[in-house]
mmCIF file of N, CA and C in Angstrom:
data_model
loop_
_atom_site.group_PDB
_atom_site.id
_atom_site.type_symbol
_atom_site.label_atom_id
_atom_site.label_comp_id
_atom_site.label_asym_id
_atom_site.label_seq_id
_atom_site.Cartn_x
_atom_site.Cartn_y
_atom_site.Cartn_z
ATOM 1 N N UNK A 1 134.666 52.622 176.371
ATOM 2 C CA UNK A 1 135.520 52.160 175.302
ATOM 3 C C UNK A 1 136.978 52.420 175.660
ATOM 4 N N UNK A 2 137.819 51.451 175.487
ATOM 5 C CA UNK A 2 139.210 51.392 175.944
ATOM 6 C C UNK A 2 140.024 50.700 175.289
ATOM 7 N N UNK A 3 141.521 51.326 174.418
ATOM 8 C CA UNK A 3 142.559 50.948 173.481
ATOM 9 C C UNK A 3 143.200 50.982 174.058
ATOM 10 N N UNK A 4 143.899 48.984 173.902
ATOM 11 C CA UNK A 4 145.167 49.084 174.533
ATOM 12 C C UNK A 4 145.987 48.628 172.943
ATOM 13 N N UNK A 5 147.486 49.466 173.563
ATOM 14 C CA UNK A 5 148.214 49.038 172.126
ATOM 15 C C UNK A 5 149.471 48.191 173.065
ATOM 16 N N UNK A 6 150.484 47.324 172.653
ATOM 17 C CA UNK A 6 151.154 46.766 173.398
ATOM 18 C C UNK A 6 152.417 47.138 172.487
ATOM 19 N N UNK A 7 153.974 47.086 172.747
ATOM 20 C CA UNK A 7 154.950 46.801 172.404
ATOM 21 C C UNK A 7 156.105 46.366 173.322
ATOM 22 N N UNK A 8 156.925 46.563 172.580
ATOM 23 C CA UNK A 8 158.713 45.726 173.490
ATOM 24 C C UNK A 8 158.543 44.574 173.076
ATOM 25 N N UNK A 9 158.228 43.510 172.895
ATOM 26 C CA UNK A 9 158.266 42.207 172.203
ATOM 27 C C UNK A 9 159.425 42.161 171.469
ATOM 28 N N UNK A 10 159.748 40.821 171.549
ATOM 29 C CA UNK A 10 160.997 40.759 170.251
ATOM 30 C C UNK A 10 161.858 39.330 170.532
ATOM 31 N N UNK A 11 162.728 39.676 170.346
ATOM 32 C CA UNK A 11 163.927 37.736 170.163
ATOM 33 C C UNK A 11 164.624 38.250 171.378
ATOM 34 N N UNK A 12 164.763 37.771 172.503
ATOM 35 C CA UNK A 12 166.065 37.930 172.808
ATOM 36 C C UNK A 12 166.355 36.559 173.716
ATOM 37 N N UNK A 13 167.883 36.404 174.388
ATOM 38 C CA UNK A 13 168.142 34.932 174.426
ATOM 39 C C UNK A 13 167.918 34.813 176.031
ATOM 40 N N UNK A 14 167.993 33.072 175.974
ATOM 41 C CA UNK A 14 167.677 32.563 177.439
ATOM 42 C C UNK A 14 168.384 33.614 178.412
ATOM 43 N N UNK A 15 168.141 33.680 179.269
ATOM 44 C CA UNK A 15 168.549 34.547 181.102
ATOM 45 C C UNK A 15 168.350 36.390 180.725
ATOM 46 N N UNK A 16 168.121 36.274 179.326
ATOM 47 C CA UNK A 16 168.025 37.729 179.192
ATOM 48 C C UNK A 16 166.487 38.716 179.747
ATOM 49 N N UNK A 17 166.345 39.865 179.421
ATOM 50 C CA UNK A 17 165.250 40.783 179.705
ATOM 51 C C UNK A 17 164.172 41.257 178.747
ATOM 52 N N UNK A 18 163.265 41.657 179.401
ATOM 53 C CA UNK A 18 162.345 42.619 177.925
ATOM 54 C C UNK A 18 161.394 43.314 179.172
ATOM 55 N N UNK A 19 161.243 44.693 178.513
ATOM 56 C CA UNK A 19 159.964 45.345 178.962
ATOM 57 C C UNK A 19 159.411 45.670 177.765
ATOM 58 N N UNK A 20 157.742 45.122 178.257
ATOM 59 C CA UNK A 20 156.638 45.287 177.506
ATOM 60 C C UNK A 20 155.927 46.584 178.176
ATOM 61 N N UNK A 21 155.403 46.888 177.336
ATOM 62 C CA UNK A 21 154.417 48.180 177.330
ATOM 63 C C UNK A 21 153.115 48.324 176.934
ATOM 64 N N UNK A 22 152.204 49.138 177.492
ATOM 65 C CA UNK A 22 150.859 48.913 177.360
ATOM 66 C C UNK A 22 150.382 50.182 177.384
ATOM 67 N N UNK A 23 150.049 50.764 175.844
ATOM 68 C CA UNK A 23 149.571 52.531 176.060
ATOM 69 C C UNK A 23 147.814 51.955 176.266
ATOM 70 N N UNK A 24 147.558 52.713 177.633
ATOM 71 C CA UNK A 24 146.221 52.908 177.078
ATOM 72 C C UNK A 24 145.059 54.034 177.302
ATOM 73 N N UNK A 25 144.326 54.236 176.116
ATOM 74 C CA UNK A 25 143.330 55.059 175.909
ATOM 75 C C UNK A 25 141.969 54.869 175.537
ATOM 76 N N UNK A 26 141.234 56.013 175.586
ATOM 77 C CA UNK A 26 139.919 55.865 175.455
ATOM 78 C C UNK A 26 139.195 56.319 176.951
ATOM 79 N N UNK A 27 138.317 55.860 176.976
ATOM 80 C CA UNK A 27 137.703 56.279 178.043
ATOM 81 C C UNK A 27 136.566 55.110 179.207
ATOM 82 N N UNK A 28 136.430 55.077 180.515
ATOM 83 C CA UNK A 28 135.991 54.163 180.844
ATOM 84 C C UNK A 28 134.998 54.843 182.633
ATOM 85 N N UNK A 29 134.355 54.104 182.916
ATOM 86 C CA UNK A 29 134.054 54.535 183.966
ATOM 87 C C UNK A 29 134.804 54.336 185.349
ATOM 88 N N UNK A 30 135.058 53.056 185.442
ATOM 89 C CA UNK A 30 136.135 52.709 186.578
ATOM 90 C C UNK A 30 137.195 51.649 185.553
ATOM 91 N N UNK A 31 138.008 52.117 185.785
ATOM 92 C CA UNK A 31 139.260 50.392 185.395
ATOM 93 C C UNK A 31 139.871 50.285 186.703
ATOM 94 N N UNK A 32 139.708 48.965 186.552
ATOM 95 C CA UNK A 32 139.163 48.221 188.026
ATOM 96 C C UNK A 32 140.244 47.035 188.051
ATOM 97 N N UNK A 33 141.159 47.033 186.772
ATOM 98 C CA UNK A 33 142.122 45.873 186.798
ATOM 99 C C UNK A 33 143.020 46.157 185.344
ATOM 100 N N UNK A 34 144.377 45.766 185.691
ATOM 101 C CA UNK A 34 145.139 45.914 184.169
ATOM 102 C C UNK A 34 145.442 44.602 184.288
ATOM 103 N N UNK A 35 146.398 43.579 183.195
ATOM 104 C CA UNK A 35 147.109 42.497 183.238
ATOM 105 C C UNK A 35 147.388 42.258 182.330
ATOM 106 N N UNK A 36 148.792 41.269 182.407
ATOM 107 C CA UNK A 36 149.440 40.995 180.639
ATOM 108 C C UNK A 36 148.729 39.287 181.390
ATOM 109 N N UNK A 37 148.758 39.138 179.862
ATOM 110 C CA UNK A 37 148.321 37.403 179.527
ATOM 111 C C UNK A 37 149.004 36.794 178.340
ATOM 112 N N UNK A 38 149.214 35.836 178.617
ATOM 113 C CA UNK A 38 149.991 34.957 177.357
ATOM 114 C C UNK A 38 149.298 34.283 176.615
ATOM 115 N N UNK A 39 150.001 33.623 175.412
ATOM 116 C CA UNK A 39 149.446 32.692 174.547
ATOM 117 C C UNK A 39 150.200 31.937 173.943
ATOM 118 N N UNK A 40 150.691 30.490 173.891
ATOM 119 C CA UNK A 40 152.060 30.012 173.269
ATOM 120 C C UNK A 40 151.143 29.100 172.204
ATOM 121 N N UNK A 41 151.890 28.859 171.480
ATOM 122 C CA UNK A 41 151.241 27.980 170.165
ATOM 123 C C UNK A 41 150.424 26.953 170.795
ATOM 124 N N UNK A 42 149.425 26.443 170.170
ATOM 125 C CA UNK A 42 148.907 24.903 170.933
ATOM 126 C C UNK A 42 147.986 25.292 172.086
ATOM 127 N N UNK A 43 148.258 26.190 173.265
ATOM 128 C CA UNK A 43 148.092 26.605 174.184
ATOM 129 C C UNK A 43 146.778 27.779 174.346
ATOM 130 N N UNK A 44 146.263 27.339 175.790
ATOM 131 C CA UNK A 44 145.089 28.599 175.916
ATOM 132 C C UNK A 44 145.864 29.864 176.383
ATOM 133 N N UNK A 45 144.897 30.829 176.457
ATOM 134 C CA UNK A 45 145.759 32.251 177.600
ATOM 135 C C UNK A 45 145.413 32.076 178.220
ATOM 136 N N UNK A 46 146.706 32.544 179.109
ATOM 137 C CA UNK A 46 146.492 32.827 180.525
ATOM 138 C C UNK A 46 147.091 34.072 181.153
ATOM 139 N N UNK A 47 146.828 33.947 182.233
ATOM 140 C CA UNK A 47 147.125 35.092 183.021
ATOM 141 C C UNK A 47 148.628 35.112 183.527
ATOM 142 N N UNK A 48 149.535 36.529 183.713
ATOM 143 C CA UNK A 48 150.398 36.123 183.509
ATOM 144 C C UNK A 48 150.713 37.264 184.908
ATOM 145 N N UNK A 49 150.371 38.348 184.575
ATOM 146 C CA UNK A 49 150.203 39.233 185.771
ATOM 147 C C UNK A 49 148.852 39.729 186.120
ATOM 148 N N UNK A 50 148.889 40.296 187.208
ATOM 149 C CA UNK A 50 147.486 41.315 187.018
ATOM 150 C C UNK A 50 147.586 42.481 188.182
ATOM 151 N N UNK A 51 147.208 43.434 188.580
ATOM 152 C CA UNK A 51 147.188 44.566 188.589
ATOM 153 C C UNK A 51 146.188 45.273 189.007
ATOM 154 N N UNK A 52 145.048 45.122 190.432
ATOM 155 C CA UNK A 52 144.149 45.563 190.940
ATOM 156 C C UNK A 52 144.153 47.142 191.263
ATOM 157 N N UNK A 53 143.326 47.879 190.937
ATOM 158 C CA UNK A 53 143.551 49.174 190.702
ATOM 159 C C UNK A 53 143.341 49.502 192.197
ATOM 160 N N UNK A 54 142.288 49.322 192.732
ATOM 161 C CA UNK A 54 141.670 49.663 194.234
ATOM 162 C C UNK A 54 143.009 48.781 195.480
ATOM 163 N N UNK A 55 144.003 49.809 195.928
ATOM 164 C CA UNK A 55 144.674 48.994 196.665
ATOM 165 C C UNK A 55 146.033 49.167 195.895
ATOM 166 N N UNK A 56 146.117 48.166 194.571
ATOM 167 C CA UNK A 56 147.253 48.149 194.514
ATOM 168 C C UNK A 56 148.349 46.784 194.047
ATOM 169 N N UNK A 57 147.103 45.967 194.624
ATOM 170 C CA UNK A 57 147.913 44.636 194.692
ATOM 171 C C UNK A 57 147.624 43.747 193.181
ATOM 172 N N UNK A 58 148.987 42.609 193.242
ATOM 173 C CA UNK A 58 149.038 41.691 192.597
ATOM 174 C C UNK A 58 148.994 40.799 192.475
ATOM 175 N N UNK A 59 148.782 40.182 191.613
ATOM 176 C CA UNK A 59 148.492 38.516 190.970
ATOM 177 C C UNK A 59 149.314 38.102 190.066
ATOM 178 N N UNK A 60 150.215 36.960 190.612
ATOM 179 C CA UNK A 60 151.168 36.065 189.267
ATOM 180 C C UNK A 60 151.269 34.926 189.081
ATOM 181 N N UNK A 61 151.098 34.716 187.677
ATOM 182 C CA UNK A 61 151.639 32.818 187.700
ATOM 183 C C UNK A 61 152.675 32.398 188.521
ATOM 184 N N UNK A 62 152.442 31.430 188.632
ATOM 185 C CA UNK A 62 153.341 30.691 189.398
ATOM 186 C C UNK A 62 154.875 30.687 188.315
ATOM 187 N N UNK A 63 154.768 30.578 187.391
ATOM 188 C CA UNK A 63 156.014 30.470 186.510
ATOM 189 C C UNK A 63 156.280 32.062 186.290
ATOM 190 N N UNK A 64 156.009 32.963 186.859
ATOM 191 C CA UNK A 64 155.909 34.224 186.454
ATOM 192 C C UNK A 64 156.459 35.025 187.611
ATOM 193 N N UNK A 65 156.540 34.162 188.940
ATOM 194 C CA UNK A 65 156.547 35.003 190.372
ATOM 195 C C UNK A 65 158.334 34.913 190.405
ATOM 196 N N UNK A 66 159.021 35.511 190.972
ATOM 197 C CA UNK A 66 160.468 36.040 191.123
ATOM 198 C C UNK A 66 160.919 36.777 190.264
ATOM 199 N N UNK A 67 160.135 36.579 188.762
ATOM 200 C CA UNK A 67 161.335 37.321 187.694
ATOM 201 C C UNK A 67 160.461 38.325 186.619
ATOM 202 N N UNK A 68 158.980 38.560 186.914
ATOM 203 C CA UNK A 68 158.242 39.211 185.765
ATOM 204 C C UNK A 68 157.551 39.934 187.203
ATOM 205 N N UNK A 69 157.418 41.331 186.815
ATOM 206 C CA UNK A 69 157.064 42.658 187.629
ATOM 207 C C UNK A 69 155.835 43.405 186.851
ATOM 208 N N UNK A 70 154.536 43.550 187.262
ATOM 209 C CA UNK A 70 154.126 44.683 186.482
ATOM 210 C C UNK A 70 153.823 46.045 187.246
ATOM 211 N N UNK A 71 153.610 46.773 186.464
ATOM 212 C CA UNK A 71 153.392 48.204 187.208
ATOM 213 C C UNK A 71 152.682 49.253 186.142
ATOM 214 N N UNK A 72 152.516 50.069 186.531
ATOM 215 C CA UNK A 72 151.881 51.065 185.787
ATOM 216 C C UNK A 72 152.269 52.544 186.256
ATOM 217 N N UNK A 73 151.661 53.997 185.356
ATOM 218 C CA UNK A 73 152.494 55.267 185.395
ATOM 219 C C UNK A 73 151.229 55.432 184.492
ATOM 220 N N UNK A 74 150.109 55.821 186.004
ATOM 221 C CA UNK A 74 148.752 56.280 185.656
ATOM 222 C C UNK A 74 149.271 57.994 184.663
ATOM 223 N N UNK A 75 149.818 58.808 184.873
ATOM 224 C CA UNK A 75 150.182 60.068 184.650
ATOM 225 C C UNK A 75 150.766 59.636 183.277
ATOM 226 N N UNK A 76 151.018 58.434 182.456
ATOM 227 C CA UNK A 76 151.395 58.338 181.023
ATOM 228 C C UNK A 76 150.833 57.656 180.350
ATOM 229 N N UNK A 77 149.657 56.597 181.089
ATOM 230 C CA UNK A 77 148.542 56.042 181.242
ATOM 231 C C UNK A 77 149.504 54.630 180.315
ATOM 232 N N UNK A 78 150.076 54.095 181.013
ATOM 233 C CA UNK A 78 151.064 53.246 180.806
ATOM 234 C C UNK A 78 150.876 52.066 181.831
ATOM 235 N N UNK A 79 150.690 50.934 180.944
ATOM 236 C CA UNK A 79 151.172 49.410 182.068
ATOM 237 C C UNK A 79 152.164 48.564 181.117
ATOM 238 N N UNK A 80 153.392 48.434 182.464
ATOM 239 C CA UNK A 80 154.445 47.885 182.128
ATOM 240 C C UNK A 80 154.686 46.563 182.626
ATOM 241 N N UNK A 81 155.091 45.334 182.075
ATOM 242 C CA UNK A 81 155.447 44.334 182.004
ATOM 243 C C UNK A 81 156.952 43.933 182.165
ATOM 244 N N UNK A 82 157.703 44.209 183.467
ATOM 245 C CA UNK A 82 158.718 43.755 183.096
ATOM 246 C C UNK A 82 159.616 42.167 183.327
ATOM 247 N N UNK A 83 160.391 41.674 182.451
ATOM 248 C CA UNK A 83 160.406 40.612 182.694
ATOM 249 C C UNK A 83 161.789 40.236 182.269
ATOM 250 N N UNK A 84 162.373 39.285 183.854
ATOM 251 C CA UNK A 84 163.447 38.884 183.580
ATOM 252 C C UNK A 84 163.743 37.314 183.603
ATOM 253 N N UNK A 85 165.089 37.284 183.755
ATOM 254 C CA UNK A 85 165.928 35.724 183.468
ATOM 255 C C UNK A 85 164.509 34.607 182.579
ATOM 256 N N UNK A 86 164.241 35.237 181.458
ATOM 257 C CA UNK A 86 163.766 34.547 180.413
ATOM 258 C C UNK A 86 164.276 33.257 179.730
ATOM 259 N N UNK A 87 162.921 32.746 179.846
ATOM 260 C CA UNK A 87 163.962 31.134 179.712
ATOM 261 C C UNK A 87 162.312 30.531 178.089
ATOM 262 N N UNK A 88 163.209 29.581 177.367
ATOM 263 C CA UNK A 88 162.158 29.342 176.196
ATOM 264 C C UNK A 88 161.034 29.214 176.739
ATOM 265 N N UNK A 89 160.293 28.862 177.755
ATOM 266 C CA UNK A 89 159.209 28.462 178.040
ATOM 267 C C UNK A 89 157.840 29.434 177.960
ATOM 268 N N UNK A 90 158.829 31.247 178.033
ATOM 269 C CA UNK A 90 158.333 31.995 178.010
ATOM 270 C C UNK A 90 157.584 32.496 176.591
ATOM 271 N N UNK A 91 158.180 31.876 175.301
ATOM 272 C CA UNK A 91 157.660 32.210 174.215
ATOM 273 C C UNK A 91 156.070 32.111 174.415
ATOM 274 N N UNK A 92 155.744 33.291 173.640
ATOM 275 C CA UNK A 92 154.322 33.071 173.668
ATOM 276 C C UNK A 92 153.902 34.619 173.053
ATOM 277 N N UNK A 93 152.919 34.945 172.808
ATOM 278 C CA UNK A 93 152.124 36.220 172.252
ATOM 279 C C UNK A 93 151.890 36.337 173.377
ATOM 280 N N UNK A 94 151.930 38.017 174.073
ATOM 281 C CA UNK A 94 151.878 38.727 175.522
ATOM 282 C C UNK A 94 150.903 39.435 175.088
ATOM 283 N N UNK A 95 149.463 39.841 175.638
ATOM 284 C CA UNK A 95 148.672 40.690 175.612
ATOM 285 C C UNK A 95 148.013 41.366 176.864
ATOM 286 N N UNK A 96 147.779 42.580 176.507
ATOM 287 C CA UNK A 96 147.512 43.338 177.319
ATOM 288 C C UNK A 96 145.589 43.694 177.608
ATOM 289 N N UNK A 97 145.611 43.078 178.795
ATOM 290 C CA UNK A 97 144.355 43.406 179.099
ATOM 291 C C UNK A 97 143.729 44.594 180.312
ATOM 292 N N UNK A 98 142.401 45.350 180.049
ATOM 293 C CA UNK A 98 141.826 45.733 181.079
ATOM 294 C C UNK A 98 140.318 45.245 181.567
ATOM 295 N N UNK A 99 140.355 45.369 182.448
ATOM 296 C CA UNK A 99 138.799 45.145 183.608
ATOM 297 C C UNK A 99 138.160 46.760 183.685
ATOM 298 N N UNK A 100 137.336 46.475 183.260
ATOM 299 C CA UNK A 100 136.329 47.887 183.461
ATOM 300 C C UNK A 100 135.209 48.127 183.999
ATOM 301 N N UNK A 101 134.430 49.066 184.662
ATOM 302 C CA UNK A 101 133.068 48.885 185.258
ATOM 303 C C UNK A 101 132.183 50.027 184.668
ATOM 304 N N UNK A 102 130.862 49.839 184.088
ATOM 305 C CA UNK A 102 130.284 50.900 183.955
ATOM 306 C C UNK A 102 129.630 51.642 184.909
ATOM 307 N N UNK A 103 128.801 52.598 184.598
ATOM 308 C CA UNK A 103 127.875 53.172 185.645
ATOM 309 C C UNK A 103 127.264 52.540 186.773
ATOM 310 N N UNK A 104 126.759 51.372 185.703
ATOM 311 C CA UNK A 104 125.413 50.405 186.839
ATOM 312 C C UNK A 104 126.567 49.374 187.304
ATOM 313 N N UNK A 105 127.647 49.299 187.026
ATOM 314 C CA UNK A 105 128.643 47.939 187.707
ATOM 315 C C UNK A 105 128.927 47.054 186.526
ATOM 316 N N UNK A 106 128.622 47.032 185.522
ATOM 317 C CA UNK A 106 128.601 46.200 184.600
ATOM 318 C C UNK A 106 129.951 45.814 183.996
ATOM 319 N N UNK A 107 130.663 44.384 184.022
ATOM 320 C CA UNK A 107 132.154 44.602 183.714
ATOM 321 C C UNK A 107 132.408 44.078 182.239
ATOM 322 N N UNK A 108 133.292 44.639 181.653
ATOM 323 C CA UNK A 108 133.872 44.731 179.898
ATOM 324 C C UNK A 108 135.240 44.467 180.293
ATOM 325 N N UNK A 109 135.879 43.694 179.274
ATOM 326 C CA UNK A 109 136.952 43.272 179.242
ATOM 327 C C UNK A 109 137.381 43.776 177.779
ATOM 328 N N UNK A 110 139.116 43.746 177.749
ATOM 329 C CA UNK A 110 139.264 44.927 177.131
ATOM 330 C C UNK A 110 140.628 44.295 176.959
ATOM 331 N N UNK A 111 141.238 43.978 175.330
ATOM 332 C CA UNK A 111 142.482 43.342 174.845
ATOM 333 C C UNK A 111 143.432 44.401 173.623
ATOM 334 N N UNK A 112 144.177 44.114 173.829
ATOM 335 C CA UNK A 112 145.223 44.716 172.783
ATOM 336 C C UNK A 112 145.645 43.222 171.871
ATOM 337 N N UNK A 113 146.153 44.074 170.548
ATOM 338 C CA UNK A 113 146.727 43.142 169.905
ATOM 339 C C UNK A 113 147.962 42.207 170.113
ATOM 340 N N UNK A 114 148.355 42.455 170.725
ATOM 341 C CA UNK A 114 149.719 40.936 171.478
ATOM 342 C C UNK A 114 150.469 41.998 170.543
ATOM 343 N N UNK A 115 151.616 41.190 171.134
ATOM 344 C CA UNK A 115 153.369 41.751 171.303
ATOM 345 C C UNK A 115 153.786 39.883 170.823
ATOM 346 N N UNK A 116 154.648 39.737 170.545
ATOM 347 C CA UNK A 116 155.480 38.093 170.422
ATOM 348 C C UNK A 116 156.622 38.376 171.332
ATOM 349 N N UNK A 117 156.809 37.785 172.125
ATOM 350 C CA UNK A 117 158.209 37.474 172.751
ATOM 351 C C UNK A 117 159.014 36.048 172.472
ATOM 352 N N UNK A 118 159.669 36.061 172.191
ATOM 353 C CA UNK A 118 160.461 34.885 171.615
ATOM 354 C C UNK A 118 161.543 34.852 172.334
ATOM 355 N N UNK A 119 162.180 33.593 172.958
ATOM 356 C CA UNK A 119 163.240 33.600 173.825
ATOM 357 C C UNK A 119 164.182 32.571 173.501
ATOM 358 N N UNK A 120 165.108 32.494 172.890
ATOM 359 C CA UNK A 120 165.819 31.491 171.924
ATOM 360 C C UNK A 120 166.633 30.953 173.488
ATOM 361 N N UNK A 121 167.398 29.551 172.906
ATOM 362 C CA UNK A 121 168.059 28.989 174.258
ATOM 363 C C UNK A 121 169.626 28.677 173.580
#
């Protein structure tokens, strides 16, 4: 079982910044992946970053690669979203997901309630 809570969301204008945040708790056998994902009105989610625990490495949208960073600060049990030169396209509900494995391998997926980012032009 694993709580993610998300914040930093908010208004701010085209070329500007935001870091999002991702506390999370509870308990799991392996987490095996973190990632923020979006959601804009009309629109499915998607993946926006992601965050392979084994290793290290990352995964980004294509509209996401030069200017949105994620990372994490296992020791505050924190994944961060940061994201720059924001442009409207970015509006959307940001949520925070994990990948988990149980004992036998078995994988659970694992959401927080979204953050809104809104990016006026």
């Amino acid at each position: 079982q694993v709580q993610l809570v998300e914040s930093g969301g908010g208004l701010v204008q085209a070329g500007g910044s935001l870091r999002l945040s991702c506390a999370v708790s509870g308990s799991a056998f392996r987490l095996k992946a973190v990632g923020w994902y979006r959601q804009a009105p009309g629109k499915q989610r998607d993946l926006v970053a992601r965050l392979i625990s084994d290793g290290g490495s990352t995964d980004y949208a294509d509209s996401a690669k030069g200017r949105f960073t994620i990372s994490r600060d296992n020791a505050k049990n924190m994944v961060y979203l940061q994201m720059n030169s924001l442009n409207p396209e970015d509006t959307a509900v940001y949520l925070c997901n994990a990948l988990t494995a149980d004992r036998l391998g078995r994988e659970f997926n694992y959401w927080g309630q979204g953050t809104q980012v809104t990016v006026s032009s």
